[in-house]
Short mmCIF file of C-alpha atoms in Angstrom, two decimals:
data_model
loop_
_atom_site.label_atom_id
_atom_site.label_comp_id
_atom_site.label_asym_id
_atom_site.label_seq_id
_atom_site.Cartn_x
_atom_site.Cartn_y
_atom_site.Cartn_z
CA MET A 1 112.34 119.15 2.67
CA SER A 2 115.54 117.63 4.03
CA LEU A 3 118.20 118.40 6.60
CA VAL A 4 121.96 118.63 6.16
CA ASP A 5 123.76 115.63 7.65
CA ALA A 6 125.35 117.79 10.34
CA CYS A 7 121.92 118.79 11.62
CA CYS A 8 120.94 115.16 12.18
CA ASN A 9 124.26 113.90 13.52
CA THR A 10 125.74 116.70 15.64
CA PRO A 11 124.66 116.54 19.29
CA SER A 12 124.21 119.49 21.62
CA THR A 13 127.09 120.77 23.71
CA LYS A 14 127.33 121.31 27.44
CA ALA A 15 127.34 125.05 28.10
CA HIS A 16 126.63 127.64 30.77
CA TRP A 17 125.16 131.13 30.53
CA HIS A 18 123.62 133.47 33.11
CA SER A 19 120.49 134.53 31.24
CA LYS A 20 119.78 138.26 31.07
CA GLY A 21 116.04 138.01 30.41
CA GLU A 22 112.98 136.54 32.06
CA TYR A 23 110.24 134.05 31.26
CA GLN A 24 106.70 135.34 30.85
CA THR A 25 103.37 133.81 29.93
CA LEU A 26 102.10 134.81 26.49
CA GLY A 27 99.05 137.05 26.64
CA THR A 28 97.09 134.77 24.30
CA LYS A 29 96.33 131.11 24.98
CA ILE A 30 97.38 128.69 22.26
CA ALA A 31 94.92 125.87 21.60
CA GLY A 32 93.43 126.63 25.01
CA GLU A 33 96.75 126.41 26.86
CA ASP A 34 99.11 128.93 28.40
CA ARG A 35 102.51 129.10 26.71
CA ARG A 36 105.63 130.91 27.87
CA THR A 37 108.23 133.06 26.18
CA TYR A 38 111.70 134.30 27.07
CA ARG A 39 111.91 138.10 26.94
CA THR A 40 115.20 139.97 26.79
CA GLY A 41 116.56 143.34 25.69
CA PRO A 42 115.80 146.94 26.66
CA LYS A 43 112.15 147.34 27.58
CA ASP A 44 111.96 150.86 26.14
CA SER A 45 112.97 149.82 22.62
CA LYS A 46 110.31 150.20 19.96
CA ARG A 47 112.01 147.63 17.73
CA GLY A 48 110.70 144.11 18.26
CA LEU A 49 112.31 140.80 17.33
CA ILE A 50 110.91 137.29 17.42
CA ALA A 51 113.50 134.51 17.67
CA VAL A 52 112.85 130.83 16.99
CA TYR A 53 115.40 128.62 18.73
CA ASP A 54 116.79 125.42 17.23
CA ILE A 55 115.50 121.93 18.06
CA PHE A 56 117.43 121.91 21.35
CA GLY A 57 115.13 124.59 22.76
CA TYR A 58 116.36 126.97 25.45
CA HIS A 59 119.99 125.84 25.30
CA PRO A 60 122.49 128.08 27.16
CA THR A 61 124.44 128.89 23.98
CA SER A 62 121.25 129.91 22.20
CA LEU A 63 120.23 132.10 25.13
CA GLN A 64 123.66 133.76 25.17
CA PHE A 65 123.43 134.41 21.44
CA LEU A 66 119.90 135.82 21.70
CA ASP A 67 120.67 137.96 24.75
CA ARG A 68 123.53 139.49 22.79
CA VAL A 69 121.39 140.12 19.69
CA ALA A 70 118.85 141.91 21.88
CA LEU A 71 121.52 144.30 23.11
CA SER A 72 123.15 144.95 19.73
CA HIS A 73 122.86 148.09 17.60
CA GLY A 74 120.87 150.16 20.06
CA GLY A 75 118.82 147.28 21.42
CA PHE A 76 115.65 145.35 20.60
CA GLN A 77 112.83 143.92 22.66
CA LEU A 78 113.30 140.24 21.82
CA SER A 79 110.81 137.44 22.46
CA VAL A 80 111.72 133.76 22.22
CA PRO A 81 108.52 131.70 22.50
CA ASP A 82 108.64 128.17 23.85
CA PHE A 83 107.43 126.12 20.90
CA PHE A 84 108.19 122.72 22.47
CA LYS A 85 105.84 121.93 25.34
CA ASN A 86 107.97 118.96 26.41
CA GLY A 87 111.42 120.46 25.86
CA GLY A 88 113.82 120.18 22.97
CA ILE A 89 115.24 117.07 21.37
CA THR A 90 117.72 114.99 23.37
CA ASN A 91 121.05 113.74 22.09
CA GLU A 92 119.69 110.20 22.30
CA GLN A 93 117.03 111.11 19.72
CA MET A 94 119.53 112.43 17.17
CA GLY A 95 120.39 110.70 13.91
CA ALA A 96 117.47 108.94 12.25
CA GLY A 97 115.16 110.26 14.95
CA VAL A 98 115.51 113.94 14.07
CA MET A 99 112.95 114.19 11.28
CA PRO A 100 110.28 112.13 13.10
CA TRP A 101 110.86 114.33 16.16
CA ILE A 102 110.43 117.50 14.10
CA HIS A 103 107.25 116.16 12.49
CA GLU A 104 105.86 115.45 15.95
CA ASN A 105 107.02 118.58 17.78
CA GLY A 106 107.96 121.24 15.23
CA ASP A 107 105.41 121.13 12.43
CA PHE A 108 104.45 124.69 11.40
CA LYS A 109 100.73 123.95 11.23
CA LYS A 110 100.15 121.03 13.59
CA ASN A 111 102.14 122.56 16.43
CA HIS A 112 100.60 126.04 16.11
CA ILE A 113 103.95 127.68 15.34
CA ASN A 114 102.48 130.72 13.60
CA GLU A 115 99.83 131.22 16.28
CA ILE A 116 102.54 131.26 18.94
CA ILE A 117 104.62 133.72 16.91
CA LEU A 118 101.70 136.10 16.40
CA ALA A 119 100.84 135.95 20.12
CA ALA A 120 104.43 136.96 20.90
CA VAL A 121 104.23 139.80 18.37
CA GLU A 122 101.04 141.08 19.97
CA ASP A 123 102.69 141.12 23.40
CA LEU A 124 105.63 143.10 21.99
CA ARG A 125 103.18 145.50 20.36
CA LYS A 126 101.42 146.05 23.69
CA ASP A 127 104.82 146.77 25.22
CA GLY A 128 105.52 149.58 22.78
CA CYS A 129 107.13 147.95 19.76
CA THR A 130 106.19 149.42 16.40
CA SER A 131 108.34 147.30 14.06
CA PHE A 132 109.13 143.59 13.93
CA SER A 133 111.57 141.18 12.32
CA ILE A 134 111.87 137.44 12.87
CA PHE A 135 114.81 135.06 12.75
CA GLY A 136 115.71 131.58 13.85
CA GLN A 137 118.49 129.03 14.14
CA CYS A 138 118.54 125.88 11.98
CA TRP A 139 114.95 124.55 11.99
CA GLY A 140 113.94 127.85 13.55
CA ALA A 141 115.13 129.84 10.54
CA MET A 142 112.69 127.92 8.34
CA MET A 143 109.88 128.59 10.81
CA ALA A 144 110.77 132.28 10.71
CA VAL A 145 110.58 132.33 6.92
CA LEU A 146 107.28 130.45 6.92
CA ALA A 147 105.84 133.00 9.35
CA ALA A 148 107.05 135.78 7.06
CA SER A 149 105.40 134.03 4.09
CA GLN A 150 101.84 134.28 5.42
CA GLU A 151 99.30 136.78 4.14
CA GLY A 152 99.16 139.81 6.43
CA GLN A 153 102.39 138.87 8.21
CA PRO A 154 103.79 141.71 10.39
CA PHE A 155 107.53 141.42 9.72
CA LEU A 156 110.05 143.64 7.94
CA SER A 157 112.66 140.89 7.48
CA ALA A 158 113.37 137.26 8.30
CA GLY A 159 116.13 134.64 8.22
CA GLY A 160 118.87 133.53 10.56
CA PRO A 161 122.10 131.58 11.02
CA HIS A 162 122.86 128.06 9.70
CA PRO A 163 119.33 127.56 8.31
CA SER A 164 117.78 124.18 7.59
CA PHE A 165 115.35 123.44 4.74
CA PHE A 166 116.21 126.62 2.80
CA SER A 167 115.81 126.47 -0.98
CA ILE A 168 114.50 128.69 -3.74
CA GLU A 169 111.26 126.69 -3.54
CA THR A 170 110.78 126.93 0.24
CA LEU A 171 111.41 130.69 0.18
CA LYS A 172 109.30 131.43 -2.90
CA ASP A 173 106.44 132.96 -0.89
CA VAL A 174 108.45 135.00 1.61
CA LYS A 175 107.17 138.57 1.72
CA VAL A 176 110.24 140.32 3.13
CA PRO A 177 113.99 140.41 2.51
CA VAL A 178 116.08 137.78 4.31
CA ILE A 179 119.39 137.53 6.13
CA ILE A 180 121.22 134.23 5.67
CA LEU A 181 124.30 133.44 7.78
CA ALA A 182 125.42 130.09 6.44
CA SER A 183 127.89 127.66 7.96
CA LYS A 184 130.32 125.47 6.05
CA ASP A 185 127.79 122.63 6.08
CA GLU A 186 124.90 124.21 4.15
CA ALA A 187 124.58 124.27 0.37
CA ASP A 188 125.26 127.45 -1.60
CA MET A 189 122.63 129.96 -0.54
CA ILE A 190 123.60 132.90 -2.71
CA PRO A 191 121.03 131.85 -5.38
CA ILE A 192 118.37 131.72 -2.66
CA ALA A 193 119.11 135.27 -1.54
CA ALA A 194 119.09 136.37 -5.20
CA SER A 195 115.68 134.79 -5.75
CA VAL A 196 114.28 136.75 -2.82
CA ASP A 197 115.87 139.98 -4.06
CA ALA A 198 114.15 139.46 -7.41
CA LYS A 199 110.93 140.40 -5.62
CA GLY A 200 112.19 144.00 -5.49
CA PHE A 201 112.17 144.77 -1.77
CA ALA A 202 113.46 148.18 -0.63
CA VAL A 203 116.28 146.49 1.32
CA LYS A 204 118.36 143.79 -0.30
CA SER A 205 118.82 140.43 1.37
CA PHE A 206 122.11 139.74 3.12
CA HIS A 207 124.24 136.61 2.82
CA LYS A 208 127.45 135.64 4.58
CA ARG A 209 129.10 132.24 4.81
CA TYR A 210 131.25 131.30 7.79
CA GLU A 211 133.62 128.87 6.10
CA ASN A 212 135.17 127.57 9.33
CA MET A 213 131.98 127.20 11.35
CA PRO A 214 129.92 123.99 11.66
CA HIS A 215 126.17 123.85 11.38
CA GLY A 216 124.56 125.03 14.61
CA TRP A 217 127.47 127.07 15.96
CA THR A 218 125.27 129.89 17.33
CA GLY A 219 122.85 127.47 19.03
CA GLY A 220 122.68 124.20 20.87
CA ARG A 221 125.59 122.67 18.95
CA GLY A 222 127.89 125.64 19.53
CA ASP A 223 130.94 125.43 21.79
CA TRP A 224 131.68 129.04 22.69
CA THR A 225 134.61 128.05 24.90
CA ASP A 226 136.42 127.79 21.56
CA ALA A 227 137.71 131.28 20.69
CA GLU A 228 137.08 131.05 16.94
CA THR A 229 133.54 129.79 17.45
CA ARG A 230 132.80 132.54 19.94
CA ASP A 231 134.27 135.24 17.69
CA SER A 232 132.21 133.99 14.74
CA GLY A 233 129.14 133.91 16.95
CA LEU A 234 129.72 137.49 18.03
CA ASP A 235 130.12 138.49 14.40
CA ALA A 236 126.78 136.81 13.63
CA VAL A 237 125.24 138.82 16.48
CA ASP A 238 126.58 142.00 14.91
CA GLN A 239 125.39 141.09 11.41
CA LEU A 240 121.86 140.33 12.62
CA GLY A 241 121.58 143.46 14.73
CA ALA A 242 122.91 145.65 11.93
CA TYR A 243 120.54 144.16 9.38
CA PHE A 244 117.45 144.43 11.56
CA ALA A 245 118.31 148.04 12.42
CA LYS A 246 118.83 148.74 8.73
CA VAL A 247 115.42 147.43 7.66
CA VAL A 248 113.70 149.47 10.39
CA GLU A 249 115.48 152.61 9.22
CA ALA A 250 114.72 151.93 5.56
CA ASN A 251 111.04 151.28 6.18
CA SER A 252 110.71 154.43 8.29
CA LYS A 253 111.55 156.44 5.16
CA LEU A 254 108.94 154.81 2.90
#
């Protein structure tokens, strides 16, 4: 798997956001250790979402984006687990250091990514959620798809904005439809969505390309003081919320 150049070479931005949620300890220890998660959204919603942040971790722009997704289309209980025990990547580690950093800190198996995700799902279930989807930003979108590719996975859909590592091959085992919100920097992802739809899911995958947006615009690389970036980010919020609501509704009729 490889990253687009923009993922390796674009640093994080300075941003501010007054977070709407709260940090909690996951109910299940991971490899014998307590891990935390950021919880946001209406606590009475029965629709659960797991979000996987990008390699910058709990960046203010990511938290703004995720807080807004949690409040969209009637609201979702949204959990954002902390996958990086030592924080996200720094701008000094960008460039050639990105892939080594991911191998050390963001490997799906070695770093217990799926175990953390399932622990977060179980907490949402205990808090009343009866349906679940998962999405991520950049690296996180690939982690979301990998989680939705496991046998017995609990999700109705997966995907996310400006994904890294997406290809027909890396999505060949996904067991749910996907939402792909591509930036101008990713390769053509329409064939990827078509390959997932060939599996015959009740809800078709969704693809939209934001031709003026750079890789990472909804996350740590996003500058939402720029009006066009913010408007595109808000549109991505709306697209995600609409899609996740749609798959819940469709599956309730099966």
